[in-house]
Amino acid sequence: MRKFMLYAGAGLAMTMAFAASAASPLTRNATISNDLASRAAAVAEESLAQRGLSRSPAGVAPTHRALRSTGPHIDVAIATKPSSSPVTNSYRAYPPSCIFDPLPDIIARNEINGPVFPSQGKVITLAAVRPGVSNPTEDVMAYVWRYPCSSGNSVTLLTLVRSAQNAGRTDTYPLFPGIRVTQGSSQDLFARAVSEPNTVVSYVSADTPFFDRGTWVLDNFASNDASTDYWDFNFPFTLTLLNFYNFPDGGFQDIAVNSAYTPADYPGVAPGGLVGMPINGYLTGNFFDPAHSGEGIDIEIGEVPDSTNGIRYLALNWYTYSDDGFASFITGGGPLSDASNNNTATRSVTVPVKYRLAGGFGGNFGANTTLLDWGTATLKFISCSTLQLSWQSNPGLPATAPGRGPNGAGTTGSRTWTRASSINGLTCDMPPLN
């Protein structure tokens, strides 16, 4: 532990020494001595550079440099003062509605499968804390993989796994590596590794301890600095992990993600590359069929207040018509999967639907209306803007009820509806580059 304290002290001293000047993060051809003080200086430079990238300068509107043939992406500035409403992160690398905390786990997941880079993982040598050992390191397995989102996009994740004999140990443990990305003509530049998705400025610093396996999402820094770029991880790229020693490979260890994201590579993908999205609050809104204006459905995805298990629900109000042309509505809802368990995210839900009678305008009726079982509705969100709705109405509905078949028979059917509105601050959309 004394050696670790000396190392930490050296890092602090170097941080103070370099605070007044621009940081110079380690480059692939640099030579550093394999001693704690030199390594601490390199890590301190890394930390200073990342800190500078984590905030956009006040009053400067970010412009993304052209990375591929899609051309430059220009967006509004990240807010440098409190906003009157939530602001979308224009630098994000993935749809915000696709993934949430906790991150999916490559080992324990049970619903998503697909390519892993490399296919069997790669042994990576990381710096470590091990009292009494000079230049301590630990080998871990590294995997880069993608989590499918809607309409041909994905989230890219890094998983690091300690060996069975070291998993969970706290007397010795590895330190998180430095992160670089190469894509196109942009080589060995910064990217964010984040333990909690849908953030703007947070990142995991080099040399952060971890004690078991862990998963981090790869994202962009909200910065136009030349030390980073606007990455699109749906395309091939190389992820480089640094241990800030001269070994192996000069401390730069590469993982080639040598193919683009292809939805067809993943089970559960429908023809045309359409994946049912995890049903969450981003999908709350109004949906309708533009070819039949005047009918639509309100969707609310909520969470029960003070629920210790994160109990979530979907509620719907379907505004439609009876066969005689009079406006009517049916309502329904039901529970979704436990919000704390991302491995069983709900991607399709069937809920009971009710129909009410004996009401009146403006409360001009008794204490209650008559509540009838109408049938069921099944909802699946193909993308942020597309809802697949199917239904099964019960036989024997009243003559004035919507969805009543000939001679009181039940009916079945399906519709594909388009989003008309969303909730402020919970915009469900695709990454700026598609």
XYZ file of C-alpha atoms in Angstrom, residues 45-388:
344
model
C -1.186 14.450 -18.410
C -3.963 12.102 -19.526
C -6.251 13.318 -16.753
C -5.608 16.978 -17.549
C -6.335 16.435 -21.242
C -9.614 14.626 -20.489
C -10.653 17.304 -18.015
C -10.206 19.935 -20.709
C -12.404 17.954 -23.104
C -15.216 17.410 -20.617
C -16.544 20.983 -20.897
C -17.224 23.112 -23.960
C -15.775 26.643 -23.662
C -18.420 29.203 -22.778
C -19.885 30.962 -25.782
C -18.298 28.633 -28.362
C -20.679 26.752 -30.628
C -19.307 23.277 -31.374
C -18.860 22.150 -34.966
C -18.009 18.543 -35.671
C -15.175 18.018 -38.117
C -16.035 16.029 -41.249
C -15.092 12.436 -40.492
C -16.655 10.542 -43.362
C -18.476 11.232 -46.584
C -21.569 12.306 -44.662
C -19.951 15.734 -44.319
C -19.625 18.049 -41.322
C -22.210 17.991 -38.604
C -23.061 21.387 -37.106
C -25.195 21.674 -34.001
C -26.101 24.085 -31.244
C -23.738 24.573 -28.331
C -23.907 22.452 -25.220
C -25.494 24.758 -22.659
C -22.936 26.643 -20.547
C -25.584 28.068 -18.223
C -28.867 26.691 -16.860
C -31.425 26.134 -19.599
C -35.164 26.733 -19.360
C -35.682 23.126 -20.485
C -33.582 19.981 -20.988
C -31.150 20.088 -23.921
C -30.330 17.205 -26.255
C -26.667 16.161 -26.324
C -25.758 16.689 -29.979
C -22.444 14.830 -29.543
C -23.933 11.527 -28.434
C -22.768 8.377 -30.205
C -25.998 6.358 -29.860
C -29.771 6.783 -29.497
C -30.457 7.830 -25.887
C -33.534 5.628 -25.739
C -31.629 2.464 -26.613
C -29.775 1.858 -23.375
C -30.040 2.765 -19.733
C -28.453 2.032 -16.365
C -27.371 -0.623 -15.532
C -25.493 -1.429 -18.731
C -26.028 -4.854 -20.313
C -23.356 -7.420 -19.495
C -21.630 -9.507 -22.145
C -21.305 -12.475 -19.775
C -24.718 -12.479 -18.083
C -26.902 -11.147 -20.909
C -29.680 -13.444 -22.086
C -31.487 -11.564 -24.828
C -28.878 -10.108 -27.225
C -26.207 -11.984 -29.117
C -23.930 -10.972 -31.963
C -20.331 -10.310 -33.014
C -17.628 -9.731 -30.390
C -14.242 -8.181 -31.190
C -12.068 -10.159 -31.226
C -14.338 -13.183 -31.339
C -12.759 -14.834 -28.274
C -11.699 -11.616 -26.562
C -8.144 -10.322 -26.179
C -5.717 -10.511 -23.279
C -4.839 -6.948 -22.243
C -2.078 -6.061 -19.778
C -3.218 -3.316 -17.410
C -1.362 -1.471 -14.705
C -2.332 -2.720 -11.265
C -2.000 -2.108 -7.558
C -0.024 -4.912 -5.898
C 1.920 -3.941 -2.765
C 5.547 -4.963 -2.785
C 5.768 -5.516 -6.564
C 7.699 -3.248 -8.927
C 5.733 -2.115 -12.003
C 2.682 -4.220 -11.088
C 0.365 -5.356 -13.873
C -2.599 -7.681 -14.294
C -3.840 -9.414 -17.433
C -7.577 -9.158 -18.122
C -9.793 -10.237 -21.004
C -11.142 -7.403 -23.149
C -14.218 -7.576 -25.384
C -15.705 -4.900 -27.635
C -19.305 -5.518 -28.689
C -22.408 -3.736 -29.860
C -25.918 -3.577 -28.429
C -28.581 -3.262 -31.162
C -30.807 -0.184 -31.271
C -33.481 0.845 -33.740
C -33.214 1.560 -37.462
C -29.713 0.275 -38.008
C -27.840 1.900 -35.107
C -26.153 0.482 -32.028
C -24.388 1.205 -28.753
C -20.740 0.116 -28.546
C -19.484 -1.303 -25.268
C -16.169 -2.342 -23.727
C -16.127 -5.187 -21.210
C -13.073 -6.032 -19.088
C -13.056 -9.339 -17.188
C -10.598 -10.324 -14.458
C -9.439 -13.926 -14.244
C -11.367 -16.342 -12.044
C -8.610 -16.362 -9.424
C -8.491 -12.563 -9.239
C -12.178 -11.661 -9.598
C -13.383 -9.696 -6.587
C -9.971 -9.354 -4.944
C -9.293 -5.981 -3.317
C -5.772 -6.617 -2.044
C -4.600 -6.442 -5.649
C -6.567 -5.026 -8.569
C -6.158 -3.630 -12.102
C -6.427 0.028 -13.099
C -8.644 1.252 -15.921
C -6.677 1.982 -19.105
C -6.347 5.109 -21.160
C -8.710 5.132 -24.159
C -7.881 6.055 -27.761
C -9.774 5.530 -31.025
C -8.634 5.384 -34.641
C -11.208 5.759 -37.402
C -10.556 6.949 -40.932
C -7.828 9.592 -40.932
C -8.290 10.336 -37.218
C -5.689 8.323 -35.318
C -5.168 7.668 -31.597
C -7.563 10.382 -30.418
C -9.619 10.534 -27.236
C -13.040 8.960 -26.705
C -15.130 8.759 -23.548
C -15.612 5.510 -21.666
C -18.606 5.853 -19.354
C -20.083 3.528 -16.744
C -23.490 5.259 -16.886
C -25.033 5.943 -20.313
C -26.749 9.100 -21.585
C -24.310 11.526 -19.980
C -22.598 14.575 -21.469
C -19.406 15.324 -19.536
C -18.709 12.321 -17.288
C -15.927 9.854 -18.103
C -13.868 7.144 -16.422
C -10.347 8.367 -15.758
C -7.260 6.308 -16.462
C -6.123 4.400 -13.357
C -9.598 4.126 -11.851
C -9.605 0.816 -9.903
C -12.047 -1.973 -10.719
C -12.425 -5.210 -8.803
C -14.536 -7.525 -10.944
C -15.651 -7.564 -14.536
C -17.089 -4.274 -15.767
C -18.786 -2.807 -18.833
C -18.422 0.738 -20.145
C -20.158 2.485 -23.048
C -18.033 4.301 -25.646
C -19.132 7.859 -26.355
C -17.915 11.216 -27.651
C -16.504 14.120 -25.701
C -18.613 17.270 -26.093
C -15.666 19.093 -27.622
C -14.238 20.168 -30.975
C -10.655 19.968 -29.762
C -8.154 18.387 -32.163
C -7.329 15.701 -29.579
C -10.724 14.038 -30.138
C -13.257 13.566 -32.923
C -16.924 12.903 -33.506
C -16.893 9.106 -33.653
C -19.508 6.916 -35.290
C -18.977 3.499 -33.700
C -21.421 1.869 -36.124
C -18.519 1.910 -38.599
C -15.224 -0.005 -38.262
C -12.674 1.473 -35.875
C -9.731 0.502 -33.683
C -9.929 0.853 -29.917
C -6.586 1.283 -28.163
C -6.088 0.619 -24.450
C -3.060 2.199 -22.735
C -1.375 1.005 -19.576
C 1.230 3.844 -19.561
C 4.123 1.413 -19.418
C 6.443 0.578 -22.287
C 5.139 -2.974 -22.456
C 3.572 -4.678 -24.252
C 3.606 -2.883 -27.627
C 4.772 0.345 -26.043
C 1.752 0.263 -23.753
C -0.637 0.759 -26.707
C -2.785 -2.376 -27.122
C -5.157 -2.395 -30.084
C -8.535 -4.080 -30.587
C -9.721 -3.941 -34.190
C -13.482 -3.637 -34.669
C -13.151 -4.527 -38.314
C -16.765 -4.634 -39.473
C -19.647 -2.185 -39.482
C -22.742 -2.726 -37.395
C -25.273 -4.866 -39.283
C -28.660 -5.533 -37.638
C -28.975 -8.858 -39.461
C -26.045 -10.181 -37.391
C -28.232 -10.138 -34.270
C -31.054 -12.523 -33.267
C -34.480 -10.970 -32.920
C -34.011 -8.657 -35.888
C -36.996 -8.469 -38.201
C -36.692 -8.262 -42.003
C -35.458 -4.853 -43.022
C -33.248 -4.504 -39.975
C -35.960 -3.434 -37.540
C -35.377 -4.251 -33.870
C -38.051 -3.980 -31.216
C -36.837 -1.276 -28.860
C -36.694 -1.606 -25.071
C -39.904 0.024 -23.893
C -39.041 2.979 -21.651
C -39.997 6.579 -20.984
C -38.391 7.879 -24.191
C -41.253 6.299 -26.121
C -43.969 8.234 -24.297
C -45.965 10.340 -26.753
C -48.767 10.447 -29.323
C -48.947 8.109 -32.313
C -51.295 8.152 -35.314
C -51.710 7.112 -38.929
C -51.157 10.133 -41.232
C -53.465 8.507 -43.791
C -56.334 8.500 -41.258
C -56.128 11.759 -39.333
C -58.525 11.933 -36.390
C -57.629 8.596 -34.804
C -54.619 8.067 -32.556
C -53.213 6.736 -29.328
C -51.569 8.331 -26.295
C -48.786 6.248 -24.760
C -47.380 6.815 -21.277
C -44.498 4.781 -19.874
C -44.175 5.562 -16.193
C -42.818 4.315 -12.905
C -44.715 3.723 -9.671
C -43.690 6.368 -7.090
C -41.597 5.116 -4.153
C -41.293 1.697 -5.785
C -38.313 -0.124 -4.282
C -38.087 -2.465 -7.277
C -38.506 0.149 -9.997
C -41.965 -1.068 -11.049
C -42.778 0.388 -14.460
C -45.990 0.416 -16.472
C -47.405 1.262 -19.889
C -50.757 3.054 -20.108
C -52.655 3.836 -23.306
C -55.687 5.807 -24.410
C -56.877 4.911 -27.905
C -59.079 7.580 -29.488
C -61.138 5.962 -32.226
C -64.728 5.516 -33.501
C -67.585 3.064 -33.314
C -69.042 1.626 -36.507
C -71.745 4.288 -36.534
C -69.063 7.015 -36.715
C -69.280 8.380 -33.182
C -66.040 9.284 -31.405
C -65.071 6.889 -28.666
C -62.049 5.826 -26.706
C -60.721 2.697 -25.042
C -58.069 2.573 -22.366
C -55.648 0.016 -20.977
C -52.283 -0.683 -19.461
C -50.061 -3.121 -17.660
C -46.674 -3.668 -16.023
C -43.306 -3.773 -17.766
C -40.187 -5.620 -16.647
C -38.379 -4.585 -13.475
C -36.511 -1.397 -14.369
C -33.436 -2.602 -12.467
C -32.946 -5.608 -14.756
C -31.741 -4.498 -18.180
C -31.201 -8.097 -19.283
C -34.983 -8.623 -19.428
C -36.001 -5.322 -20.985
C -39.573 -5.448 -22.337
C -39.616 -5.166 -26.139
C -43.246 -6.130 -26.713
C -46.157 -5.929 -24.298
C -49.747 -7.151 -24.353
C -52.114 -5.298 -22.022
C -55.808 -5.633 -21.135
C -58.023 -2.930 -22.592
C -61.265 -1.566 -21.060
C -64.307 0.266 -22.394
C -66.582 2.596 -20.411
C -70.321 3.235 -20.680
C -72.941 5.348 -18.920
C -70.917 8.538 -18.646
C -71.840 12.119 -19.395
C -70.206 15.370 -20.468
C -68.397 17.472 -17.855
C -69.063 15.050 -15.027
C -72.773 14.857 -15.723
C -73.107 11.297 -14.440
C -73.026 9.400 -11.176
C -70.055 8.447 -9.049
C -68.861 5.799 -11.508
C -69.164 4.720 -15.108
C -69.715 1.158 -16.262
C -66.368 -0.521 -16.956
C -66.315 -3.395 -19.459
C -63.538 -5.716 -20.619
C -62.925 -4.774 -24.258
C -60.040 -7.135 -25.140
C -56.257 -6.833 -25.455
C -53.728 -4.683 -27.291
C -50.128 -5.624 -28.142
C -47.544 -2.898 -28.647
C -44.061 -3.080 -30.121
C -41.920 -0.058 -30.979
C -39.938 -0.736 -34.150
C -38.153 2.604 -33.855
C -38.467 5.815 -31.910
C -41.111 7.007 -34.372
C -42.886 3.755 -35.319
C -45.404 1.795 -33.260
C -46.811 -1.584 -34.244
